Short mmCIF file of C-alpha atoms and ligand atoms in Angstrom, two decimals:
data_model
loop_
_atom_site.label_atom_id
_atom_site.label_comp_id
_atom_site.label_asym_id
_atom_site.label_seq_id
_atom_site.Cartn_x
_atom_site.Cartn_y
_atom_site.Cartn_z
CA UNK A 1 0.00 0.00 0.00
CA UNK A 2 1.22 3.54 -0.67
CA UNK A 3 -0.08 5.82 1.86
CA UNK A 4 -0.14 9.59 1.81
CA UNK A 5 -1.08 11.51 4.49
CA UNK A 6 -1.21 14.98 5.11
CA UNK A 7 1.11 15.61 3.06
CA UNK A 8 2.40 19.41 2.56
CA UNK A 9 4.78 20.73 0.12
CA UNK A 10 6.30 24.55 -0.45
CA UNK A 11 8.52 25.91 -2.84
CA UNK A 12 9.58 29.32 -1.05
CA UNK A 13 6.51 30.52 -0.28
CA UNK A 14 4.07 28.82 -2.59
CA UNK A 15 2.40 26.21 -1.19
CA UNK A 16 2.17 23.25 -4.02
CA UNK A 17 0.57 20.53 -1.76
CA UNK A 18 -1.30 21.28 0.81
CA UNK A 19 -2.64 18.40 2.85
CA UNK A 20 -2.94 15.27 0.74
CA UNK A 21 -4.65 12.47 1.95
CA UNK A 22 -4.49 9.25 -0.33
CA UNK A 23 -4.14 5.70 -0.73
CA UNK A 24 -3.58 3.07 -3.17
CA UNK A 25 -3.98 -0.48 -2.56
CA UNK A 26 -2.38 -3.37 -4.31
CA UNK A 27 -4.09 -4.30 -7.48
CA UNK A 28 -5.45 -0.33 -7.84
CA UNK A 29 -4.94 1.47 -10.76
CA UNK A 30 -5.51 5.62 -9.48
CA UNK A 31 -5.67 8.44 -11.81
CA UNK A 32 -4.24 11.81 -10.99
CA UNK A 33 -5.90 14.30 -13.29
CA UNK A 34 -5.71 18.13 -12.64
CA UNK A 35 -4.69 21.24 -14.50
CA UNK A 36 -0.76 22.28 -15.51
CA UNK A 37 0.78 23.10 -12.06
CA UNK A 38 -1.91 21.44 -9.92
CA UNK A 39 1.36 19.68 -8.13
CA UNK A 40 1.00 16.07 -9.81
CA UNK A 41 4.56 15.65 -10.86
CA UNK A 42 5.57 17.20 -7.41
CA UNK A 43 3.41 14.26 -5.75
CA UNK A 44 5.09 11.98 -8.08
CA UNK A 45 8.71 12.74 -7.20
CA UNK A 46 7.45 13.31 -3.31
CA UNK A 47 6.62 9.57 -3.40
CA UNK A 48 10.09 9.04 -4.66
CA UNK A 49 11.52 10.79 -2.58
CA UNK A 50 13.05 13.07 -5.09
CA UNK A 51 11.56 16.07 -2.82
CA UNK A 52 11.42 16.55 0.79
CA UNK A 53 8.38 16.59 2.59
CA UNK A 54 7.30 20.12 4.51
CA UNK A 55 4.56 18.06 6.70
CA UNK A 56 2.77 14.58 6.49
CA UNK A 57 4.22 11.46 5.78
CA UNK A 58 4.27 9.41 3.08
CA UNK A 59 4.85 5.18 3.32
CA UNK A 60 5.54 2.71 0.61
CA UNK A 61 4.81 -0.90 2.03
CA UNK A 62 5.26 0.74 5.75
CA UNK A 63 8.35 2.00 4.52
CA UNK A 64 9.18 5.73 5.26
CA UNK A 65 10.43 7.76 2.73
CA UNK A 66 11.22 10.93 4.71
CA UNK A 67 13.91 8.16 6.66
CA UNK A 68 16.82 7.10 4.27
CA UNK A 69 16.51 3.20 5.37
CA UNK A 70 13.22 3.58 4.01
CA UNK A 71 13.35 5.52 1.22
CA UNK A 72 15.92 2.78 0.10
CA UNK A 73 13.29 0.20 0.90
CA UNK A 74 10.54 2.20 -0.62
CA UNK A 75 12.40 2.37 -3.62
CA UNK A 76 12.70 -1.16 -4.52
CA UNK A 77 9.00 -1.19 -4.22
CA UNK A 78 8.28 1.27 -7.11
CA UNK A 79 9.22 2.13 -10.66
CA UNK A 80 8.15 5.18 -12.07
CA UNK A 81 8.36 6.38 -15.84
CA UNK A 82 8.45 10.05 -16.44
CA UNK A 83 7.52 12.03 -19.46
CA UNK A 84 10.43 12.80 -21.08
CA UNK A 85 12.26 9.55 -22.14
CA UNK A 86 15.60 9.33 -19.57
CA UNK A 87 16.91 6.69 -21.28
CA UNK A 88 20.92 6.21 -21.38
CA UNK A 89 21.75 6.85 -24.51
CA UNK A 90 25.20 5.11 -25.18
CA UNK A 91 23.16 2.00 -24.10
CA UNK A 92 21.09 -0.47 -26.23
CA UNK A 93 17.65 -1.15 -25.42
CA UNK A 94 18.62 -4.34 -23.94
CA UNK A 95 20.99 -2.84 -21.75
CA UNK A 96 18.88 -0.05 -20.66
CA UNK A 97 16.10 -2.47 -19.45
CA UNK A 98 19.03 -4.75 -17.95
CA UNK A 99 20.90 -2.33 -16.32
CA UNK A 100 19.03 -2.10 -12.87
CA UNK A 101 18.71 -5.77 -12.88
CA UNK A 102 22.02 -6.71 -12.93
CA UNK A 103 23.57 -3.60 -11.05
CA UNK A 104 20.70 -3.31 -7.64
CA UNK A 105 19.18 -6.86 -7.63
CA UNK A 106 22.54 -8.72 -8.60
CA UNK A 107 20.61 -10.42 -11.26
CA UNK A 108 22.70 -12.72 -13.24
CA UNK A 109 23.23 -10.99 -16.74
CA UNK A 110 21.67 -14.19 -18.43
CA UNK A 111 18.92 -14.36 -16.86
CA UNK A 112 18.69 -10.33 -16.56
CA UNK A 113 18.52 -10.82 -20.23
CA UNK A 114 15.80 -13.09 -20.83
CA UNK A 115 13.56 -11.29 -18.99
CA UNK A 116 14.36 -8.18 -20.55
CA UNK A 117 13.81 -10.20 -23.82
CA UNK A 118 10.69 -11.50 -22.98
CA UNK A 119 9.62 -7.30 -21.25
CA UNK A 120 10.61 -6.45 -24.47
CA UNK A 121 8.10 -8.78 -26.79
CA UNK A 122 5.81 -8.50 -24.61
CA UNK A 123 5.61 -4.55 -25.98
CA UNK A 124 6.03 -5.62 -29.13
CA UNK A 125 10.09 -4.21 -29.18
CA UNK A 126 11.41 -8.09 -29.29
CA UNK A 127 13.22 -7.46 -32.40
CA UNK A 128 14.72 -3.88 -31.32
CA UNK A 129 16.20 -5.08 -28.36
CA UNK A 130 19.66 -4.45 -29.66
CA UNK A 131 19.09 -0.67 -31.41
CA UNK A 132 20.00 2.56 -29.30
CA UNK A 133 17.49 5.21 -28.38
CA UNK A 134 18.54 7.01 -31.17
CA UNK A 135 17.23 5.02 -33.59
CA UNK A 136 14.05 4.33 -31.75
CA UNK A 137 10.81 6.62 -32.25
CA UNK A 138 9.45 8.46 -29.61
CA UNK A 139 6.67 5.79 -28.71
CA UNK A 140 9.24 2.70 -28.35
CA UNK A 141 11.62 4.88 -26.17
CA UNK A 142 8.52 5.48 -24.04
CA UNK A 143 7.83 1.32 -23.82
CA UNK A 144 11.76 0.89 -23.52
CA UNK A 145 10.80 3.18 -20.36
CA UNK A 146 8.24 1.16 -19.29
CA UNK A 147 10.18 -2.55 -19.91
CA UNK A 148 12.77 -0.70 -17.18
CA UNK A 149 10.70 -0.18 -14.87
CA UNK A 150 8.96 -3.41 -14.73
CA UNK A 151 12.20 -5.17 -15.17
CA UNK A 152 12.81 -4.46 -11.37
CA UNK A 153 9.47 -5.68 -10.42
CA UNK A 154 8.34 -2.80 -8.79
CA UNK A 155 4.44 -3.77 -6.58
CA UNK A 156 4.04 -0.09 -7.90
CA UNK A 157 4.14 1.36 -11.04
CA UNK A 158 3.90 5.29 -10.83
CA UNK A 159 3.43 7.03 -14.74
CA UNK A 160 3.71 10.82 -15.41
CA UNK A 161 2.41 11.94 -18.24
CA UNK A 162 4.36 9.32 -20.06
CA UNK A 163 2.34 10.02 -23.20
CA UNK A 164 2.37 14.13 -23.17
CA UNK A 165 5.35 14.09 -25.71
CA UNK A 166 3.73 11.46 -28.11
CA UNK A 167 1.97 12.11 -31.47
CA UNK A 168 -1.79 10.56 -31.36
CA UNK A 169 -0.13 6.96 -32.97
CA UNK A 170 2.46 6.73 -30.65
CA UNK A 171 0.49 7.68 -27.33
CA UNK A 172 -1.82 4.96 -28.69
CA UNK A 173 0.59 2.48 -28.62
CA UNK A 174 1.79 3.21 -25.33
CA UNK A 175 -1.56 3.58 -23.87
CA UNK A 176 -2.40 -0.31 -25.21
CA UNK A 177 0.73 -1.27 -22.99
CA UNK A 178 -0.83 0.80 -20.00
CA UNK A 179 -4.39 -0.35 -20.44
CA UNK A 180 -3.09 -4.27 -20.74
CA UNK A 181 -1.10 -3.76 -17.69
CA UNK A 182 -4.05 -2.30 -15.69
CA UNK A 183 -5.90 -5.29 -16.87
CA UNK A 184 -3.38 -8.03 -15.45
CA UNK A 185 -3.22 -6.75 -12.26
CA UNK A 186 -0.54 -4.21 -12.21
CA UNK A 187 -1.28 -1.22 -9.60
CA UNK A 188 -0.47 1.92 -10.68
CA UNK A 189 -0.51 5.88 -10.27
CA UNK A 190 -1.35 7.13 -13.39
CA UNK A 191 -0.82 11.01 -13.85
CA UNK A 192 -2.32 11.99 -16.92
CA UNK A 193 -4.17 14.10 -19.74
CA UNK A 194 -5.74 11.23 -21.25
CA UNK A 195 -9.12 11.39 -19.97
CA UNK A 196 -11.23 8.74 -21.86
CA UNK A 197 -8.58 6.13 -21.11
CA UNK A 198 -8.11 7.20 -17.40
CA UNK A 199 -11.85 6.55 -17.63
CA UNK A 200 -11.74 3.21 -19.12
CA UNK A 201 -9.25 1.86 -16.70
CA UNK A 202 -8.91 3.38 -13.63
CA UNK A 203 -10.51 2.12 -10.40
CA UNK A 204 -10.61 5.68 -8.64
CA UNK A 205 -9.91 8.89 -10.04
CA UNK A 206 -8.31 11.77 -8.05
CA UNK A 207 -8.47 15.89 -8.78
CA UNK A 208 -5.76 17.56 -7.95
CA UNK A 209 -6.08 21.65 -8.60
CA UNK A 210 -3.63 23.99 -7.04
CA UNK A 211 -2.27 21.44 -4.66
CA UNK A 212 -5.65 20.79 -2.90
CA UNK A 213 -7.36 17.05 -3.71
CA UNK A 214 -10.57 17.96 -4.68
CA UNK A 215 -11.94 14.56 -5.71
CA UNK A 216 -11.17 10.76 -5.27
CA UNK A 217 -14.31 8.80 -6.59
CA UNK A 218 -14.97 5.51 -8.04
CA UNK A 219 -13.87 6.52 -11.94
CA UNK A 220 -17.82 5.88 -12.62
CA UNK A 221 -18.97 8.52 -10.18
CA UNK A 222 -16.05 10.89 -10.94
CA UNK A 223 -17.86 11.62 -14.22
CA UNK A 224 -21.35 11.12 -13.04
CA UNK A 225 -23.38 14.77 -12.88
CA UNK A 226 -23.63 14.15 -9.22
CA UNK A 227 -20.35 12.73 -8.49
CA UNK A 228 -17.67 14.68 -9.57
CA UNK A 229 -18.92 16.53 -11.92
CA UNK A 230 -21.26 18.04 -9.80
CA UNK A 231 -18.13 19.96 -8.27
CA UNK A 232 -18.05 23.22 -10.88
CA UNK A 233 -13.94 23.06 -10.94
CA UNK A 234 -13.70 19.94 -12.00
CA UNK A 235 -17.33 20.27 -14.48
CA UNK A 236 -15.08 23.27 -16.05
CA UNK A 237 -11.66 21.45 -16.58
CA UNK A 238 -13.34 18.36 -18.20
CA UNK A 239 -15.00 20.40 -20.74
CA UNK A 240 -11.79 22.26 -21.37
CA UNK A 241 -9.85 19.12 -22.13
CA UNK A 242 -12.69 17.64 -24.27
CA UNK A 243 -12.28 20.90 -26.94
CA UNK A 244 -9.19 20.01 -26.59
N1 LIG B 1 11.83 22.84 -8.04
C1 LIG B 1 10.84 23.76 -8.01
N2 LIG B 1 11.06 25.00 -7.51
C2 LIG B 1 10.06 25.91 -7.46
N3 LIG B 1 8.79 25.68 -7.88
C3 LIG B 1 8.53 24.47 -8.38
C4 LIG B 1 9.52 23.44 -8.48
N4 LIG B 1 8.95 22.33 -9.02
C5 LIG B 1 7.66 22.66 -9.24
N5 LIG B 1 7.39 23.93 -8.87
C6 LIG B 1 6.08 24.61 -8.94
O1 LIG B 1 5.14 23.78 -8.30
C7 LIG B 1 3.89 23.84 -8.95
C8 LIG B 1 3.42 22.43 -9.27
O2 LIG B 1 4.29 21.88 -10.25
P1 LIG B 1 4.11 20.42 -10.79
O3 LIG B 1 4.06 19.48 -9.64
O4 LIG B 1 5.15 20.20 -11.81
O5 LIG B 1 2.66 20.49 -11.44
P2 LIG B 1 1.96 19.53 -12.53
O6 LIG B 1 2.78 18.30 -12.64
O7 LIG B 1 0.59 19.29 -11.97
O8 LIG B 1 1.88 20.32 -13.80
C9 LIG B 1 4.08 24.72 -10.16
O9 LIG B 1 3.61 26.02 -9.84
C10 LIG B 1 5.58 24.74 -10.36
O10 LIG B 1 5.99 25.95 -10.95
MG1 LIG B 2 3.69 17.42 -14.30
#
């Protein structure tokens, strides 16, 4: 279970999240929707670790991230895939999904290497596995991305905006990874834009808008005229997005 509570965030003197209660439970797949700036990526890297908390706490498996044994631990428990495509670029695909693998886990390299043959099928990359990032498009970078994070197992998979720099083909084909992986069990945080999918295969939905959580419904209800919708901020940034 990931478990946020309370948790507050400032940068100087803007407060970016103020109070954020949430949970997600093994097997859950939670959407974070919100506007540009609402604090989702900020939440994302909190959970990480990458920033420090101002107040709350925040657990991964009743492992403490604000405590460096446990952000260690909490760690191992979660990979997360970020927009822009950080992978290593002198490195093959192969060795960018075996890298962790072989380096944190110890993993034998052959068998680090059949699994990151079979992560790599299993997006439809098996015959790219030895072809640098450079000479990948945009879409399989973004599923080399993913194959790397699931190499190491993680219980949690944590996704920001991992389609925002996509053309409509290539988000499509990394969105049929996502939804396949929601649909075998995988739990995941799913930051995104993509509405209608977030729809289709999230369990709960959550609204974040200037660092408050306004909403976290059933998906069904978050769209239902007296669920979510019913709450006018949220009524006016779906019909934004859906001009869009
Ligand atoms: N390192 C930082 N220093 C100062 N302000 C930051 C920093 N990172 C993010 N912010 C601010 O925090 C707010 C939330 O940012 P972010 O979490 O990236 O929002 P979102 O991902 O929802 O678009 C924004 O106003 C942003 O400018
Ligand atoms: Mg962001």
């Amino acid at each position: 279970m990931i478990n946020i509570e309370g948790v507050s965030k400032r940068f100087g003197s803007n407060i970016i999240l103020d109070g954020i209660d949430l949970r997600i439970a093994p097997g859950e797949v939670v959407s974070i929707l919100g506007p540009s700036g609402s604090g989702k990526s900020t939440l994302i890297r909190c959970i990480n670790g990458l920033e420090k908390l101002d107040g709350g706490t925040i657990s991964v498996d009743g492992h403490r991230v604000d405590d460096p044994k446990g952000l260690q631990l909490a760690r191992r428990c979660s990979g997360t895939v970020f927009q822009l495509f950080n992978l290593y670029p002198h490195m093959t695909a192969l060795q960018n999904v075996t890298l962790a693998p072989i380096e944190v886990l110890k993993m034998p390299r052959a068998r680090a290497e059949q699994a990151a043959r079979e992560l790599l099928a299993s997006v439809g990359l098996g015959e790219r596995a030895g072809l640098y990032p450079s000479q990948l498009s945009g879409g399989q970078r973004q599923r080399i991305g993913i194959c790397r994070a699931l190499a190491m197992q993680p219980r949690y998979l944590l996704l920001d905006e991992v389609t925002s720099a996509l053309d409509p083909e290539m988000t499509a084909e990394v969105l049929a990874i996502l939804g396949k992986l929601a649909r075998s069990g995988t739990t995941m945080l799913f930051v995104t834009h993509e509405i209608e999918f977030a729809r289709e295969i999230s369990d709960r939905i959550v609204f974040l808008d200037g660092g408050r959580l306004l909403a976290d419904l059933p998906a069904a209800q978050f769209f239902a005229p007296d669920g979510g919708l019913a709450q006018p901020r949220i009524a006016q940034f779906l019909s934004k997005m859906n001009k869009s």
